[in-house]
Amino acid sequence: MTNAQHSKSHKSLIVILNPELKAYTKFKTDHTIILELHLKKIILNISSVYFPPHDNIDDSINEFLTYNFNRSFNIITGDFNCRSQTWGCNFEDHRGRKLMEFLTLNNLNICNIKEHGPTFISHCLNTGYPDLTIVSSALINKVKKCGILDRHSFSDHRYIYFKLDLEFQPSTEFYLKTGYGSGKFLRGLKPHIEPLTRQLNSVYC
């Protein structure tokens, strides 16, 4: 059975495909959902985030302030709507600077590889890099593969995948997505779960 959890606004969503994985809701706000994923010898906190492009960036970051990223292993994915050369943009804006300050203070690292190209391509061919994959410093050397799937994603945002090299990690298959409504997304995703899983399993690390 698919396990899906979303933020209060339904803008952020985490879908866990492996029914053997035990996940618990740890933190939820309007634009953030954090699940605690229990593996054999480690507890991972997996976050899906949506920062509205026209909201005050400080308000978006403040949703995180009651959660301590320094005392846990974290994977954070989402649509941050921030610009920085660090992840491929041509310039750094105020939102990007604020996000980088937050990441530095909380020992978090960007995994995006800008050479892979934009994570957002609109129907009129506008492009951008709003979607980020972020991990705790303790996990950065465990990220062995991070890329973008060349596959239709039911939105202007492209699928981002990554693999963690954890010796004590069981076989895991989980998918994280910032969505525009969990019901519609899950209905569209369901017939594509098996081919997506096969494609991810075929990625060479």
Coordinates of C-alpha atoms in Angstrom, one line a residue:
M1 CA 0.0 0.0 0.0
T2 CA 1.3 3.4 -0.9
N3 CA 2.0 5.7 2.0
A4 CA 1.4 9.4 1.2
Q5 CA 1.7 12.4 3.5
H6 CA 1.3 16.0 2.7
S7 CA 1.6 19.5 4.2
K8 CA -1.4 21.4 5.6
S9 CA -1.8 23.3 2.3
H10 CA -1.3 20.1 0.2
K11 CA 1.5 21.9 -1.7
S12 CA 4.2 19.5 -0.4
L13 CA 3.9 15.7 -0.6
I14 CA 6.0 12.6 0.3
V15 CA 5.0 9.2 -1.2
I16 CA 6.7 6.1 0.1
L17 CA 6.4 3.1 -2.3
N18 CA 7.9 0.4 -0.1
P19 CA 5.3 -0.9 2.3
E20 CA 8.0 -2.4 4.5
L21 CA 9.3 1.0 5.4
K22 CA 8.0 2.6 8.6
A23 CA 7.5 6.3 8.5
Y24 CA 6.0 8.7 11.0
T25 CA 4.9 12.2 10.7
K26 CA 7.3 14.3 12.7
F27 CA 6.6 17.9 11.6
K28 CA 4.0 19.6 9.5
T29 CA 3.3 23.2 8.5
D30 CA 1.4 24.9 5.7
H31 CA 4.3 24.3 3.3
T32 CA 6.4 21.6 4.9
I33 CA 6.0 17.9 5.7
I34 CA 8.8 16.0 7.5
L35 CA 8.6 12.2 8.0
E36 CA 10.8 10.1 10.3
L37 CA 11.9 7.0 8.4
H38 CA 13.2 4.1 10.5
L39 CA 15.9 2.0 8.9
K40 CA 17.9 -0.7 10.6
K41 CA 20.6 1.4 12.2
I42 CA 19.6 5.0 11.4
I43 CA 16.6 7.3 11.5
L44 CA 16.3 9.5 8.5
N45 CA 14.2 12.6 8.5
I46 CA 12.7 13.2 5.0
S47 CA 11.3 16.6 4.2
S48 CA 9.2 17.9 1.3
V49 CA 9.1 21.7 1.0
Y50 CA 7.3 24.4 -1.0
F51 CA 8.4 28.0 -0.7
P52 CA 5.7 30.2 -2.5
P53 CA 7.6 32.5 -4.9
H54 CA 5.8 35.7 -3.8
D55 CA 5.8 35.0 0.0
N56 CA 8.4 36.6 2.3
I57 CA 11.4 34.3 2.3
D58 CA 11.8 34.9 6.1
D59 CA 8.3 33.7 6.8
S60 CA 9.0 30.5 4.7
I61 CA 12.2 29.8 6.6
N62 CA 10.6 30.6 9.9
E63 CA 8.4 27.5 9.5
F64 CA 11.6 25.5 9.9
L65 CA 12.8 27.3 13.1
T66 CA 11.0 25.0 15.6
Y67 CA 12.7 22.0 14.0
N68 CA 16.4 21.3 14.8
F69 CA 18.2 20.1 11.7
N70 CA 21.6 19.9 13.6
R71 CA 20.6 16.9 15.7
S72 CA 19.4 14.5 13.0
F73 CA 20.1 13.0 9.5
N74 CA 18.1 14.9 7.0
I75 CA 17.1 14.7 3.4
I76 CA 15.2 17.8 2.2
T77 CA 13.6 18.1 -1.2
G78 CA 11.3 20.7 -2.6
D79 CA 10.5 23.7 -4.7
F80 CA 12.3 26.6 -3.0
N81 CA 11.8 29.3 -5.6
C82 CA 15.3 30.8 -4.8
R83 CA 18.1 31.7 -7.1
S84 CA 21.8 31.1 -6.7
Q85 CA 24.8 30.3 -8.9
T86 CA 25.4 27.4 -6.4
W87 CA 22.7 25.3 -8.1
G88 CA 22.8 26.7 -11.6
C89 CA 21.1 30.1 -11.8
N90 CA 22.8 33.0 -13.5
F91 CA 22.7 35.2 -10.3
E92 CA 21.9 35.0 -6.6
D93 CA 18.8 36.9 -5.4
H94 CA 17.8 37.9 -1.9
R95 CA 15.9 34.7 -1.4
G96 CA 18.9 32.7 -2.5
R97 CA 21.1 34.5 0.0
K98 CA 18.7 33.9 2.8
L99 CA 18.4 30.2 2.0
M100 CA 22.2 29.8 1.8
E101 CA 22.5 31.4 5.2
F102 CA 19.9 29.0 6.6
L103 CA 21.7 26.0 5.1
T104 CA 25.1 27.1 6.5
L105 CA 23.7 27.6 10.0
N106 CA 22.1 24.2 10.0
N107 CA 25.0 22.1 8.5
L108 CA 23.0 21.4 5.3
N109 CA 24.4 20.8 1.8
I110 CA 23.1 21.2 -1.7
C111 CA 23.3 18.1 -3.8
N112 CA 22.1 19.6 -7.1
I113 CA 24.6 19.4 -10.0
K114 CA 24.1 22.4 -12.2
E115 CA 25.6 20.7 -15.2
H116 CA 22.5 18.5 -15.3
G117 CA 20.5 21.5 -16.4
P118 CA 17.3 23.2 -15.2
T119 CA 14.8 21.4 -13.0
F120 CA 11.9 23.5 -14.3
I121 CA 10.9 23.8 -18.0
S122 CA 7.5 25.5 -18.7
H123 CA 5.3 24.9 -21.7
C124 CA 6.6 28.1 -23.2
L125 CA 10.2 26.9 -22.6
N126 CA 11.0 29.2 -19.7
T127 CA 13.6 27.4 -17.5
G128 CA 14.8 27.6 -13.9
Y129 CA 16.4 25.8 -11.0
P130 CA 13.8 26.1 -8.1
D131 CA 13.9 22.4 -7.1
L132 CA 16.7 21.4 -4.7
T133 CA 17.9 18.3 -3.0
I134 CA 19.5 19.0 0.4
V135 CA 21.2 16.7 2.9
S136 CA 22.8 17.0 6.3
S137 CA 26.6 17.3 6.2
A138 CA 26.9 13.8 7.7
L139 CA 25.2 12.4 4.6
I140 CA 26.9 14.4 1.8
N141 CA 29.5 11.8 1.1
K142 CA 26.8 9.1 1.0
V143 CA 25.1 10.7 -2.0
K144 CA 26.5 8.7 -4.8
K145 CA 24.1 9.5 -7.6
C146 CA 22.0 12.6 -8.2
G147 CA 20.3 13.5 -11.5
I148 CA 17.2 14.4 -13.5
L149 CA 15.0 11.9 -15.3
D150 CA 14.2 12.7 -18.9
R151 CA 10.5 11.7 -18.4
H152 CA 7.2 13.4 -18.4
S153 CA 6.3 14.4 -14.8
F154 CA 2.8 15.7 -15.1
S155 CA 4.0 19.3 -14.3
D156 CA 6.7 21.8 -15.4
H157 CA 9.0 20.4 -12.8
R158 CA 11.3 17.5 -13.7
Y159 CA 11.8 14.3 -11.7
I160 CA 15.0 14.4 -9.6
Y161 CA 16.5 11.2 -8.3
F162 CA 19.3 10.4 -5.9
K163 CA 20.8 7.3 -4.2
L164 CA 22.3 7.0 -0.8
D165 CA 25.2 4.6 -0.2
L166 CA 24.3 3.4 3.3
E167 CA 25.6 -0.1 4.3
F168 CA 22.9 -0.5 6.8
Q169 CA 20.1 0.7 4.6
P170 CA 17.6 -1.9 3.5
S171 CA 16.2 -2.0 0.0
T172 CA 14.3 1.3 -0.2
E173 CA 12.1 2.9 -2.8
F174 CA 10.6 6.2 -1.9
Y175 CA 9.6 9.1 -4.0
L176 CA 9.4 12.8 -2.9
K177 CA 7.6 15.4 -4.8
T178 CA 6.4 18.9 -4.3
G179 CA 2.8 18.6 -5.6
Y180 CA -0.1 20.8 -6.5
G181 CA -2.7 18.4 -4.9
S182 CA -2.0 15.0 -3.6
G183 CA -5.1 13.3 -5.0
K184 CA -4.5 14.4 -8.6
F185 CA -0.8 13.6 -8.4
L186 CA -1.3 10.1 -7.0
R187 CA -3.9 9.3 -9.6
G188 CA -1.6 10.3 -12.4
L189 CA 1.4 8.6 -10.8
K190 CA -0.1 5.2 -10.1
P191 CA 0.1 3.7 -13.6
H192 CA 3.7 4.9 -13.9
I193 CA 5.1 3.5 -10.6
E194 CA 6.4 0.2 -12.1
P195 CA 8.2 1.7 -15.1
L196 CA 9.6 4.5 -12.9
T197 CA 10.9 1.9 -10.4
R198 CA 12.5 -0.1 -13.2
Q199 CA 14.2 3.0 -14.6
L200 CA 15.5 4.1 -11.2
N201 CA 16.8 0.6 -10.6
S202 CA 18.7 0.6 -13.9
V203 CA 20.6 3.8 -13.0
Y204 CA 24.3 2.8 -12.7
C205 CA 26.1 4.0 -9.6

